[in-house]
CSV table of C-alpha atoms in Angstrom, one decimal:
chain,number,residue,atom,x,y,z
A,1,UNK,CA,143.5,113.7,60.1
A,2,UNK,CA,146.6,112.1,61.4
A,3,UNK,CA,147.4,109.4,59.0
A,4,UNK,CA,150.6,108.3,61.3
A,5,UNK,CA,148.9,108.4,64.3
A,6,UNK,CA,145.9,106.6,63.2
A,7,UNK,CA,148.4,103.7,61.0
A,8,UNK,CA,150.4,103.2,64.9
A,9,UNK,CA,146.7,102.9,67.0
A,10,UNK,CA,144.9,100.1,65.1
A,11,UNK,CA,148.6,98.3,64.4
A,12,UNK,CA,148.8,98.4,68.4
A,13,UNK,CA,145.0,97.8,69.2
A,14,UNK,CA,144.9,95.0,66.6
A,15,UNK,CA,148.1,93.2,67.6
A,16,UNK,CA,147.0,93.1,71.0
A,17,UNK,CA,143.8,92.1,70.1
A,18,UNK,CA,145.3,89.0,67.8
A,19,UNK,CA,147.3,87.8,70.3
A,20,UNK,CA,145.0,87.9,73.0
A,21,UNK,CA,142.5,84.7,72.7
A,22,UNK,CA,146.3,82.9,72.7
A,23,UNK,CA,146.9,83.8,76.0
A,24,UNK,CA,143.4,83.4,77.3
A,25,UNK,CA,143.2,80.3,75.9
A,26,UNK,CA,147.0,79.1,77.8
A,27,UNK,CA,145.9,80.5,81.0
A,28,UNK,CA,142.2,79.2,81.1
A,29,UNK,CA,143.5,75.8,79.8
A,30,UNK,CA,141.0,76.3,77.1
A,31,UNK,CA,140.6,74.1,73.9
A,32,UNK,CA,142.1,75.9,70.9
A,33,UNK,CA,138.2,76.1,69.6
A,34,UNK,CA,134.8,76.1,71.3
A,35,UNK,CA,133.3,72.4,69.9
A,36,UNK,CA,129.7,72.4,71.7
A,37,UNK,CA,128.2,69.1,72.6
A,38,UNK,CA,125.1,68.1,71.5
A,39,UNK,CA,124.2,68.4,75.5
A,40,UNK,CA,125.7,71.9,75.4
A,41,UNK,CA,123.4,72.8,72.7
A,42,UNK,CA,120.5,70.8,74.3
A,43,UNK,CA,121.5,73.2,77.1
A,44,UNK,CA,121.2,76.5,74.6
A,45,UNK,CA,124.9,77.0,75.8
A,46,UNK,CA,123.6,78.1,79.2
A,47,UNK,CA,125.9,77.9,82.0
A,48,UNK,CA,129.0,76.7,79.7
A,49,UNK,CA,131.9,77.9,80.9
A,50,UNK,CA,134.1,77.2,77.4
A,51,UNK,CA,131.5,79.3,75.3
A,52,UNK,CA,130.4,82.5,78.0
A,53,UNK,CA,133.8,83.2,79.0
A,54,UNK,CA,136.2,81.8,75.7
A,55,UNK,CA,133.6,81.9,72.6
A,56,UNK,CA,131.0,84.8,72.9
A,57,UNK,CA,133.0,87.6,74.8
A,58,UNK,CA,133.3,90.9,72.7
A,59,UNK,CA,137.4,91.0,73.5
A,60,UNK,CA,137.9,87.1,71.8
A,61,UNK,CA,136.3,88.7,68.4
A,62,UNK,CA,137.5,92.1,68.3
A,63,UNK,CA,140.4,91.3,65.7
A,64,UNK,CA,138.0,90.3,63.5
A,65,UNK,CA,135.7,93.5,63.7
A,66,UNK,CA,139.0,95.5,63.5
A,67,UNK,CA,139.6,93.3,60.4
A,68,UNK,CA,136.4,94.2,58.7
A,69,UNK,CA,136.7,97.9,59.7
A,70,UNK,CA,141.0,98.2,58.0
A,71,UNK,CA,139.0,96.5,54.7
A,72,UNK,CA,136.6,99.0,54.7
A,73,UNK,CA,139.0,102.1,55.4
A,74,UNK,CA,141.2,100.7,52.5
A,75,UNK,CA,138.4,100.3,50.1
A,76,UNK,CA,138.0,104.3,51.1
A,77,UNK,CA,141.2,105.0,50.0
A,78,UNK,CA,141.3,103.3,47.2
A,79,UNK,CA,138.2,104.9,45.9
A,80,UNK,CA,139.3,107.8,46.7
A,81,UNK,CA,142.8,108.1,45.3
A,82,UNK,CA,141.3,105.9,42.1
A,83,UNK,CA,144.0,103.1,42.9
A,84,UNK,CA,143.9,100.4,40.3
A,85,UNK,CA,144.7,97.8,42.5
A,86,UNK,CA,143.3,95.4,39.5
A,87,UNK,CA,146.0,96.2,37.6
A,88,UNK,CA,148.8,94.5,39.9
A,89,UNK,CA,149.4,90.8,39.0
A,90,UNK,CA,151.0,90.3,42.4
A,91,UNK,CA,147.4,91.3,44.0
A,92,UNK,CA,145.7,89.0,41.7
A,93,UNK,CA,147.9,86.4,42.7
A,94,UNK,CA,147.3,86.7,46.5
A,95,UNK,CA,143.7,86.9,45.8
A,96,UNK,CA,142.7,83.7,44.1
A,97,UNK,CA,145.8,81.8,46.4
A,98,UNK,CA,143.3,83.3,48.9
A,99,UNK,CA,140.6,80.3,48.1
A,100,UNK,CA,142.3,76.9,47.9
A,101,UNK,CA,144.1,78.1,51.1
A,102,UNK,CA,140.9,79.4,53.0
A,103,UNK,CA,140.0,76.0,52.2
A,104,UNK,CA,143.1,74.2,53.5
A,105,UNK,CA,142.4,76.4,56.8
A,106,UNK,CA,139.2,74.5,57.2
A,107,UNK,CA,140.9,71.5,57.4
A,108,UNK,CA,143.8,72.9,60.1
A,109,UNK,CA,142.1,71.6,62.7
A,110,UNK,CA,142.0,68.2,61.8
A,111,UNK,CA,145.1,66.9,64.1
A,112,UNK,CA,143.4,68.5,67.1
A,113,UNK,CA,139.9,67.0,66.2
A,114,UNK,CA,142.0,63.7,65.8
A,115,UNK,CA,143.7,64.0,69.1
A,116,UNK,CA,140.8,65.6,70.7
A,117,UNK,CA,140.5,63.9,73.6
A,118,UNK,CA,144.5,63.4,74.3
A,119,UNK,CA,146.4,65.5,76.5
A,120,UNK,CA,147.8,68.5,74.1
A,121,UNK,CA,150.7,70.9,73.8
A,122,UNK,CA,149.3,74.3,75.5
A,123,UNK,CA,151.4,76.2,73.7
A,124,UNK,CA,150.7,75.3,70.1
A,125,UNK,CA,147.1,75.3,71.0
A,126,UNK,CA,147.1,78.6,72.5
A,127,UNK,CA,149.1,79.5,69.3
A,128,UNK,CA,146.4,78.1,67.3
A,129,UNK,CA,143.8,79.9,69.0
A,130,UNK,CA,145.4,83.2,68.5
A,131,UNK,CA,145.8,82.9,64.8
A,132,UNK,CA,142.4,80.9,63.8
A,133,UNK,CA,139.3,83.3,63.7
A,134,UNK,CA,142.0,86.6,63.2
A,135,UNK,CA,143.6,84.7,60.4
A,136,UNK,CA,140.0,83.9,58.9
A,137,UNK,CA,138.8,87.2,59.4
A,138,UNK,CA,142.3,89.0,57.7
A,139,UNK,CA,141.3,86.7,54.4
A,140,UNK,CA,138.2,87.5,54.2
A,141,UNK,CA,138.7,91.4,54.6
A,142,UNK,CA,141.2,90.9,51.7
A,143,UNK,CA,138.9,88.8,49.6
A,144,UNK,CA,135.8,91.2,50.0
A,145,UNK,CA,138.4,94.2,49.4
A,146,UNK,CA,139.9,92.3,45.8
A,147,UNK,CA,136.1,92.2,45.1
A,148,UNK,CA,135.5,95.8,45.6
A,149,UNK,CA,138.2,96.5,43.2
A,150,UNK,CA,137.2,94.6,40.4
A,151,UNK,CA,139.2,91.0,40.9
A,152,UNK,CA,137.2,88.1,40.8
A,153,UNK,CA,135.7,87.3,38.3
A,154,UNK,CA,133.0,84.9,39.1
A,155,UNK,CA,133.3,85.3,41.9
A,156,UNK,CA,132.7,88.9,42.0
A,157,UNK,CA,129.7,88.3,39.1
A,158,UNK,CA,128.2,86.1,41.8
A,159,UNK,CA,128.7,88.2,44.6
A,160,UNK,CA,127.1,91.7,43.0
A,161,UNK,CA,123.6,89.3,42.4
A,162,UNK,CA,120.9,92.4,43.4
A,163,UNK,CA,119.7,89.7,46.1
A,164,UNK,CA,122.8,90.4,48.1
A,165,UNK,CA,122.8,93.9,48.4
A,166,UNK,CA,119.2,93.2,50.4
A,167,UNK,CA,120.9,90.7,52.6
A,168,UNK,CA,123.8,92.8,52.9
A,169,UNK,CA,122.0,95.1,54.8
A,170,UNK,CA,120.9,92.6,57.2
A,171,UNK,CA,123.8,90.0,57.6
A,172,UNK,CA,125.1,92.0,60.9
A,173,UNK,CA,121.9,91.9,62.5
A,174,UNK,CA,121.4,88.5,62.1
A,175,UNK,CA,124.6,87.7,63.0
A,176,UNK,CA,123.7,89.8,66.6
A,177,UNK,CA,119.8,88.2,66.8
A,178,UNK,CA,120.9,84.0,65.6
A,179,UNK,CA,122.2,83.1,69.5
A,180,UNK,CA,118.8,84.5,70.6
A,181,UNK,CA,116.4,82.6,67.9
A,182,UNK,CA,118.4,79.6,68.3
A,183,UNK,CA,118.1,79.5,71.9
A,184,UNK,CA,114.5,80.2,71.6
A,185,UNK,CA,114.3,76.9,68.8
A,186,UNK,CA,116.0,75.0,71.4
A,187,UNK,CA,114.3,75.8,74.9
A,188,UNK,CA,110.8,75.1,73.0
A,189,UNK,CA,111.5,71.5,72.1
A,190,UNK,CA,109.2,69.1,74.0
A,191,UNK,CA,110.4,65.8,73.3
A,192,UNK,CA,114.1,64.4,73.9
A,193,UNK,CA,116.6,66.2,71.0
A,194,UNK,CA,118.8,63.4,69.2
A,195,UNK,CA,121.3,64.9,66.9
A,196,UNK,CA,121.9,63.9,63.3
A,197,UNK,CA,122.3,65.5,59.7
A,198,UNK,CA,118.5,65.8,59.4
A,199,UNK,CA,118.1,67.5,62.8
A,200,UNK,CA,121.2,69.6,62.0
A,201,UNK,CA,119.9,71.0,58.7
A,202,UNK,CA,116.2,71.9,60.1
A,203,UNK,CA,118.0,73.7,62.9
A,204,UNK,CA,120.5,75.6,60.6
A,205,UNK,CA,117.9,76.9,58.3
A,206,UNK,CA,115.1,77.7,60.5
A,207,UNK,CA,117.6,79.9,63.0
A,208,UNK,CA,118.9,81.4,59.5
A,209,UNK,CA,115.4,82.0,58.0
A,210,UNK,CA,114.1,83.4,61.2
A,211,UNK,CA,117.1,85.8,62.0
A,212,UNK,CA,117.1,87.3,58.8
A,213,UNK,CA,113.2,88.1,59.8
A,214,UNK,CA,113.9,89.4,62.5
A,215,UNK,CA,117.1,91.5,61.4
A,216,UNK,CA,114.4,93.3,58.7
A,217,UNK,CA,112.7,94.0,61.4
A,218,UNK,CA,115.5,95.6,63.5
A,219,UNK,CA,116.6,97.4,60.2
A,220,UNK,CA,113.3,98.9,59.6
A,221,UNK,CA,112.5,99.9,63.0
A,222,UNK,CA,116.1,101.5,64.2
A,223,UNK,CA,119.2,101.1,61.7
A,224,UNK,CA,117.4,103.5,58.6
A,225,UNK,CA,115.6,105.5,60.9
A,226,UNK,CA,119.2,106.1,62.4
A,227,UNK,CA,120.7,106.2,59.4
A,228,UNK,CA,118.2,108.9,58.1
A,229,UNK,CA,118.7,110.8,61.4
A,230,UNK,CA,122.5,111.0,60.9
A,231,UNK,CA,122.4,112.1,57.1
A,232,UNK,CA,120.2,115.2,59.0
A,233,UNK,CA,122.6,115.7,61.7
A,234,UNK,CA,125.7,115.9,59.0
């Protein structure tokens, strides 16, 4: 209703939000990125200070929900006004540049990883802990937007597959349900856990394949039934 209003509330609450794993990170001398130790994970990430109070809290990844919620406010209006954001060369531009440097930004953190047990600049690595999730999360809202608005190619072939609408639904409660399952993987093991790409793999898929179980689950049982309540209510 107030375009104005609304433009000046998520600039402030997403600026503050950006900037804000920076400063935790310079005042709780953390590292710049939560790396968990094989005895961390052994551990189920219980009682580690690094991922309860810099990792997992709901105020470190807030940019990037705000991010998600901006693309999806945009892709609104521009459905709504029938913007042909497909037409602009300059927004085709920024889109594919988007994928060789989301790429590159995998790599960034390579002179930390290389240094990683060194003494390092706080600064630059709270600045680095500001900007690295946000800055993923800003791309991909911008990427995901290009392919609702027909750039991509395909990519965007790829990415409208019928078997991704299903998982669609239930990315978000996996993504809420996977710390649970994996814990759960990990606190049944009986026998001493030694880490390598085998071990890795098994553990990756079956916390995946089990989430995604569960997350039907949680979708049959509460998100449509509150989805169908809230179509009634309208």
């Amino acid at each position: 209703k107030w375009p104005q209003i609304r433009n000046w509330l998520f600039g402030c609450v997403g600026g503050f939000f950006y900037v804000l794993p920076g400063f935790i990170a310079y005042f709780g001398e953390y590292d710049p990125f939560f790396v968990p130790s094989p005895q961390t994970q052994k551990d189920s990430f219980i009682d580690d200070r690094e991922f309860s109070e810099f990792y997992a809290p709901f105020h470190m990844n807030f940019a990037c929900y705000l991010c998600g919620v901006l693309a999806a406010i945009a892709n609104d209006e521009i459905t709504t006004k029938q913007f042909k954001l497909h037409k602009y060369k300059l927004f085709q531009c920024l889109w594919y540049a988007l994928i060789p440097f989301g790429v590159l930004w995998l790599f960034s953190a390579h002179p930390i990883y290389q240094h990683y047990y060194e003494d390092q600049p706080r600064f630059w690595n709270s600045v680095y802990a500001a900007i690295q999730r946000n800055s993923w999360a800003l791309g991909l809202g911008v990427f995901v937007l290009g392919m609702s608005c027909k750039v991509g190619g395909l990519f965007r072939k790829f990415s409208y597959l019928p078997i991704f609408r299903i998982l669609g639904r239930l990315t978000y409660g996996a993504f809420v349900i996977h710390i649970f399952v994996a814990r759960i993987v990990l606190g049944t093991l009986r026998t001493p856990l030694y880490f390598g790409p085998g071990i890795m793999i098994y553990f990756v898929l079956s916390t995946l394949v089990v989430s995604y179980l569960l997350s039907l689950v949680l979708a049959v049982l509460v998100e449509l039934p509150t989805s169908a309540l809230l179509k009634l209510v309208r």
